[in-house]
Short mmCIF file of C-alpha atoms in Angstrom, two decimals:
data_model
loop_
_atom_site.label_atom_id
_atom_site.label_comp_id
_atom_site.label_asym_id
_atom_site.label_seq_id
_atom_site.Cartn_x
_atom_site.Cartn_y
_atom_site.Cartn_z
CA MET A 1 0.00 0.00 0.00
CA PHE A 2 2.79 2.43 0.93
CA GLN A 3 4.60 1.87 -2.38
CA ASN A 4 1.41 2.34 -4.40
CA ASN A 5 0.60 5.62 -2.65
CA LEU A 6 4.10 6.97 -2.15
CA GLY A 7 3.29 10.36 -3.67
CA GLU A 8 0.22 10.77 -1.47
CA PHE A 9 2.27 10.01 1.66
CA PHE A 10 4.92 12.52 0.60
CA ALA A 11 2.21 15.16 0.04
CA LEU A 12 0.71 14.47 3.46
CA PHE A 13 4.13 14.84 5.07
CA THR A 14 4.57 18.13 3.19
CA ALA A 15 1.33 19.41 4.72
CA PHE A 16 2.65 18.36 8.12
CA CYS A 17 5.89 20.27 7.41
CA TRP A 18 4.04 23.46 6.51
CA THR A 19 1.97 23.14 9.68
CA VAL A 20 5.08 22.84 11.86
CA THR A 21 6.67 25.76 10.02
CA ALA A 22 3.72 28.09 10.49
CA MET A 23 3.45 27.41 14.22
CA SER A 24 7.22 27.63 14.76
CA PHE A 25 7.48 31.01 13.05
CA GLU A 26 4.40 32.35 14.84
CA SER A 27 5.94 31.47 18.19
CA ALA A 28 9.38 32.86 17.24
CA GLY A 29 7.89 36.03 15.73
CA LYS A 30 6.05 36.84 18.94
CA LYS A 31 9.35 36.58 20.81
CA VAL A 32 11.75 38.51 18.56
CA GLY A 33 9.66 40.10 15.78
CA SER A 34 8.76 38.89 12.30
CA LEU A 35 11.49 40.88 10.53
CA SER A 36 14.34 39.18 12.40
CA VAL A 37 12.72 35.76 12.00
CA ASN A 38 12.55 36.23 8.23
CA LEU A 39 16.22 37.07 7.78
CA ILE A 40 17.56 34.40 10.14
CA ARG A 41 15.38 31.59 8.73
CA LEU A 42 16.40 32.46 5.13
CA ILE A 43 20.09 32.26 6.08
CA MET A 44 19.42 28.88 7.71
CA ALA A 45 17.47 27.71 4.66
CA PHE A 46 20.33 28.82 2.37
CA VAL A 47 22.74 26.64 4.35
CA PHE A 48 20.37 23.64 4.34
CA LEU A 49 19.81 23.93 0.57
CA GLY A 50 23.52 24.49 -0.09
CA ILE A 51 24.52 21.36 1.82
CA TYR A 52 21.83 19.35 0.03
CA SER A 53 22.98 20.59 -3.41
CA TRP A 54 26.61 19.95 -2.56
CA ILE A 55 25.86 16.35 -1.52
CA THR A 56 23.54 15.54 -4.44
CA GLN A 57 24.98 17.65 -7.27
CA GLY A 58 28.49 18.67 -6.24
CA PHE A 59 27.98 22.42 -5.87
CA PHE A 60 27.00 24.68 -2.96
CA VAL A 61 25.69 27.62 -5.02
CA PRO A 62 24.08 27.21 -8.50
CA THR A 63 26.53 29.27 -10.60
CA LYS A 64 25.70 27.60 -13.95
CA PHE A 65 22.21 29.05 -14.27
CA SER A 66 21.68 31.49 -17.15
CA GLN A 67 21.38 35.25 -16.64
CA HIS A 68 17.70 34.97 -17.61
CA ALA A 69 17.12 32.39 -14.86
CA TRP A 70 19.00 34.41 -12.24
CA LEU A 71 17.08 37.57 -13.16
CA TRP A 72 13.57 36.12 -12.92
CA LEU A 73 14.28 33.82 -9.98
CA SER A 74 15.89 36.69 -8.09
CA LEU A 75 12.89 38.90 -8.77
CA SER A 76 10.66 36.04 -7.68
CA GLY A 77 12.63 35.70 -4.44
CA VAL A 78 12.34 39.41 -3.66
CA VAL A 79 8.58 39.40 -4.29
CA GLY A 80 7.88 36.03 -2.68
CA PHE A 81 10.28 36.07 0.27
CA ALA A 82 11.21 39.69 0.99
CA PHE A 83 7.66 40.96 0.50
CA GLY A 84 5.27 37.97 0.65
CA ASP A 85 6.83 36.19 3.62
CA LEU A 86 7.45 39.46 5.46
CA MET A 87 3.71 40.13 5.25
CA LEU A 88 2.82 36.53 6.17
CA PHE A 89 5.11 36.42 9.21
CA GLU A 90 3.68 39.68 10.49
CA ALA A 91 0.24 38.12 10.00
CA PHE A 92 1.39 35.21 12.19
CA VAL A 93 2.08 37.70 14.96
CA GLN A 94 -1.07 39.80 14.46
CA ALA A 95 -3.70 37.14 13.63
CA GLY A 96 -2.04 33.80 14.47
CA SER A 97 -0.77 31.04 12.19
CA ARG A 98 -4.14 29.25 11.94
CA VAL A 99 -6.10 32.17 10.46
CA SER A 100 -3.10 33.31 8.41
CA MET A 101 -2.66 29.90 6.79
CA LEU A 102 -6.36 29.82 6.04
CA VAL A 103 -6.09 33.15 4.20
CA MET A 104 -3.05 31.70 2.42
CA SER A 105 -5.48 29.25 0.80
CA LEU A 106 -5.98 32.16 -1.59
CA VAL A 107 -2.49 31.56 -3.06
CA PRO A 108 -3.79 29.09 -5.69
CA VAL A 109 -6.65 31.49 -6.44
CA PHE A 110 -4.32 34.47 -6.89
CA SER A 111 -1.87 32.30 -8.86
CA ALA A 112 -4.63 31.20 -11.23
CA ILE A 113 -5.76 34.81 -11.76
CA LEU A 114 -2.19 36.05 -12.28
CA GLY A 115 -1.50 33.10 -14.59
CA TRP A 116 -4.54 34.09 -16.65
CA PHE A 117 -3.49 37.74 -16.70
CA LEU A 118 0.28 37.38 -17.21
CA LEU A 119 0.72 33.96 -18.81
CA LYS A 120 -2.56 33.85 -20.78
CA GLU A 121 -3.53 30.61 -19.02
CA VAL A 122 -7.19 29.62 -19.50
CA LEU A 123 -9.50 29.35 -16.47
CA SER A 124 -12.11 26.60 -16.59
CA PHE A 125 -15.59 26.78 -15.07
CA GLN A 126 -14.49 24.34 -12.33
CA GLU A 127 -11.49 26.52 -11.44
CA ILE A 128 -13.68 29.61 -11.20
CA ALA A 129 -16.12 27.64 -9.00
CA GLY A 130 -13.17 26.56 -6.83
CA MET A 131 -12.14 30.18 -6.33
CA ILE A 132 -15.65 31.15 -5.26
CA VAL A 133 -15.91 28.22 -2.82
CA THR A 134 -12.46 28.97 -1.35
CA ILE A 135 -13.30 32.64 -0.81
CA SER A 136 -16.65 31.64 0.72
CA GLY A 137 -14.96 29.33 3.24
CA ILE A 138 -12.44 31.99 4.25
CA SER A 139 -15.20 34.60 4.52
CA LEU A 140 -17.13 32.32 6.87
CA VAL A 141 -14.17 32.32 9.26
CA ILE A 142 -13.06 35.96 9.12
CA LEU A 143 -16.48 37.65 8.97
CA LYS A 144 -19.19 37.88 11.61
CA ARG A 145 -22.61 39.54 11.69
CA ASN A 146 -23.11 42.25 14.30
CA LYS A 147 -26.41 44.16 14.36
CA ARG A 148 -27.16 43.23 10.76
CA LYS A 149 -23.71 44.36 9.65
CA LEU A 150 -20.78 42.22 8.58
CA GLN A 151 -17.58 42.83 10.55
CA LEU A 152 -14.14 41.23 10.66
CA SER A 153 -13.89 38.67 13.46
CA HIS A 154 -10.07 38.81 13.60
CA SER A 155 -7.37 41.47 13.61
CA TYR A 156 -7.83 43.83 10.67
CA LYS A 157 -4.07 44.33 10.37
CA GLY A 158 -3.41 40.60 10.65
CA LEU A 159 -5.87 39.75 7.88
CA LEU A 160 -4.48 42.51 5.66
CA PHE A 161 -0.92 41.24 6.17
CA ALA A 162 -2.06 37.66 5.39
CA LEU A 163 -3.82 38.84 2.23
CA LEU A 164 -0.72 40.72 1.07
CA GLY A 165 1.37 37.67 1.94
CA ALA A 166 -0.83 35.46 -0.25
CA LEU A 167 -0.60 37.97 -3.10
CA GLY A 168 3.20 38.21 -2.77
CA GLN A 169 3.69 34.46 -2.76
CA SER A 170 1.35 34.04 -5.73
CA LEU A 171 3.21 36.62 -7.81
CA GLY A 172 6.51 35.07 -6.71
CA LEU A 173 5.40 31.66 -7.98
CA VAL A 174 4.27 33.07 -11.32
CA LEU A 175 7.56 34.97 -11.78
CA SER A 176 9.54 31.81 -10.95
CA LYS A 177 7.92 30.10 -13.96
CA PHE A 178 9.68 32.58 -16.22
CA GLY A 179 13.07 31.72 -14.76
CA MET A 180 13.18 28.12 -13.59
CA GLY A 181 12.37 26.28 -16.83
CA SER A 182 13.95 22.84 -16.67
CA TYR A 183 16.56 23.77 -14.04
CA ASN A 184 16.83 21.87 -10.76
CA ALA A 185 14.08 23.03 -8.40
CA PHE A 186 16.25 22.95 -5.27
CA ALA A 187 18.94 25.09 -6.89
CA ALA A 188 16.25 27.44 -8.19
CA THR A 189 14.84 27.73 -4.67
CA GLN A 190 18.31 28.61 -3.40
CA ILE A 191 18.57 31.49 -5.90
CA ARG A 192 15.21 32.78 -4.66
CA VAL A 193 16.47 32.49 -1.07
CA ILE A 194 19.66 34.42 -1.92
CA SER A 195 17.68 37.32 -3.40
CA GLY A 196 15.33 37.20 -0.41
CA ILE A 197 18.30 37.56 1.94
CA VAL A 198 19.61 40.51 -0.08
CA GLY A 199 16.16 42.12 0.05
CA PHE A 200 15.96 41.78 3.84
CA VAL A 201 19.51 43.07 4.31
CA ILE A 202 18.52 46.22 2.39
CA ILE A 203 15.39 46.55 4.54
CA PHE A 204 17.47 46.23 7.73
CA PHE A 205 19.89 48.91 6.56
CA ILE A 206 17.08 51.30 5.57
CA PHE A 207 15.15 50.90 8.83
CA LYS A 208 18.27 50.34 10.99
CA ARG A 209 16.95 47.18 12.65
CA TRP A 210 20.24 45.28 13.09
CA LYS A 211 19.93 45.54 16.87
CA ASN A 212 16.78 43.42 16.59
CA VAL A 213 18.73 40.67 14.82
CA HIS A 214 21.40 40.80 17.51
CA ARG A 215 18.75 40.40 20.21
CA ALA A 216 17.11 37.58 18.27
CA LEU A 217 20.42 35.71 17.99
CA GLN A 218 20.75 35.88 21.78
CA ASN A 219 17.28 34.40 22.30
CA ASN A 220 17.95 30.65 22.30
CA SER A 221 14.27 29.78 22.56
CA ALA A 222 13.41 31.81 19.45
CA LEU A 223 16.44 30.44 17.56
CA ARG A 224 15.31 26.87 18.19
CA ARG A 225 11.90 27.69 16.78
CA ILE A 226 13.38 29.50 13.77
CA GLY A 227 15.70 26.57 13.10
CA LEU A 228 12.81 24.14 13.36
CA GLY A 229 10.72 26.24 10.98
CA ALA A 230 13.57 26.66 8.48
CA PHE A 231 14.28 22.92 8.48
CA PHE A 232 10.65 21.86 8.02
CA GLY A 233 9.75 24.75 5.69
CA PRO A 234 12.11 25.90 2.90
CA PHE A 235 14.15 22.68 3.16
CA LEU A 236 12.02 19.60 3.98
CA GLY A 237 8.72 21.12 2.87
CA VAL A 238 10.06 21.98 -0.58
CA SER A 239 11.86 18.64 -0.88
CA PHE A 240 8.84 16.49 -0.08
CA SER A 241 6.48 18.59 -2.20
CA LEU A 242 8.73 17.87 -5.20
CA LEU A 243 8.90 14.18 -4.30
CA ALA A 244 5.11 14.11 -4.04
CA ILE A 245 4.75 15.54 -7.54
CA GLN A 246 7.25 12.99 -8.86
CA HIS A 247 5.22 10.05 -7.51
CA THR A 248 1.65 11.17 -8.08
CA GLN A 249 -0.38 13.63 -10.14
CA THR A 250 0.30 17.28 -9.43
CA GLY A 251 -3.38 17.96 -8.75
CA VAL A 252 -3.61 15.16 -6.20
CA ALA A 253 -0.43 16.29 -4.42
CA SER A 254 -1.52 19.95 -4.39
CA THR A 255 -4.91 19.05 -2.97
CA ILE A 256 -3.42 17.00 -0.12
CA ILE A 257 -0.87 19.72 0.69
CA ALA A 258 -3.70 22.26 0.81
CA ILE A 259 -5.17 20.67 3.97
CA VAL A 260 -2.83 22.73 6.18
CA PRO A 261 -5.67 25.04 7.38
CA VAL A 262 -7.42 21.93 8.74
CA LEU A 263 -4.29 20.21 10.10
CA ILE A 264 -3.31 23.31 12.04
CA ILE A 265 -6.56 23.42 14.05
CA PRO A 266 -5.72 20.69 16.67
CA PRO A 267 -2.21 22.03 17.53
CA SER A 268 -3.61 25.57 17.69
CA ILE A 269 -6.05 24.40 20.34
CA ILE A 270 -3.52 22.28 22.26
CA ILE A 271 -0.38 24.45 22.03
CA PHE A 272 -1.67 28.02 21.68
CA LYS A 273 -4.90 27.39 23.65
CA GLU A 274 -6.97 29.04 20.91
CA LYS A 275 -10.75 28.91 21.19
CA ILE A 276 -12.13 27.67 17.87
CA ASN A 277 -15.84 27.46 17.12
CA VAL A 278 -17.71 25.13 14.77
CA LYS A 279 -18.16 27.89 12.18
CA GLU A 280 -14.40 28.30 11.86
CA ILE A 281 -13.85 24.56 11.42
CA ILE A 282 -16.57 24.39 8.75
CA GLY A 283 -15.08 27.43 7.00
CA ALA A 284 -11.61 25.83 6.92
CA VAL A 285 -13.02 22.60 5.44
CA ILE A 286 -14.98 24.56 2.80
CA ALA A 287 -11.87 26.56 1.86
CA VAL A 288 -9.81 23.37 1.48
CA PHE A 289 -12.57 21.84 -0.67
CA GLY A 290 -12.52 24.97 -2.84
CA VAL A 291 -8.76 24.63 -3.32
CA SER A 292 -9.24 20.99 -4.34
CA LEU A 293 -11.59 22.08 -7.13
CA LEU A 294 -8.72 24.11 -8.61
CA PHE A 295 -6.65 20.97 -9.15
CA LEU A 296 -8.94 17.95 -9.55
#
């Protein structure tokens, strides 16, 4: 059974990795700030990816990529990591990882829209229906009725940051299509990480936040969480998502990976002591079902 469903197991483990990553970075961000967490975890991810590439392909940094690949992958890294993840990590702090990851279910929706707009990809009726269902599920969680008026049930800033994070990651994925081509995905990810690091270094110089990094590096508890998130996220998460696609259909793998908003509910209750109502659980399930319609 395991051999016949190897791709499905890899996809399920990927979803587990993203769940661990989200909760690790939420916890670390509340201790030392999302900006410091972003820079430190990208440096850790660069080392993890470099060691992996050196062992499997004989190089630490992918120097043989074309200028075209470096240009678009670097731009993708700045948009996806330096902007998208900066917004997402701040959303972790403001709204929590559970709600933030639910809003991140919009990434496939935004990617499909951007793919239609920038890459001239055709949207089917089922994909449009999937977008509507996904948005409906998210709306059920983040909106509440108060005196016949709809209001946000979670932090306005947190939801805005999560929305911007989803948009940044979606645009980053679309831009990466221009650059990656047939190149190795792990090496391509490392290029994106490098440009993300450069982007954050510039941000730290502009806003003079290096003292925050120094304080973060002295916080052993936060560093453990950042290391855990970096290992399970940009390194293991990416690795197993690629393995999943190699062993099963992309749509099946993507659908299984998209269950993170549901997987994250139990640990949010147990670890962060969050109070979750039935409406929020139903909304998360509806959103995941909507994402599945985009791929099946």
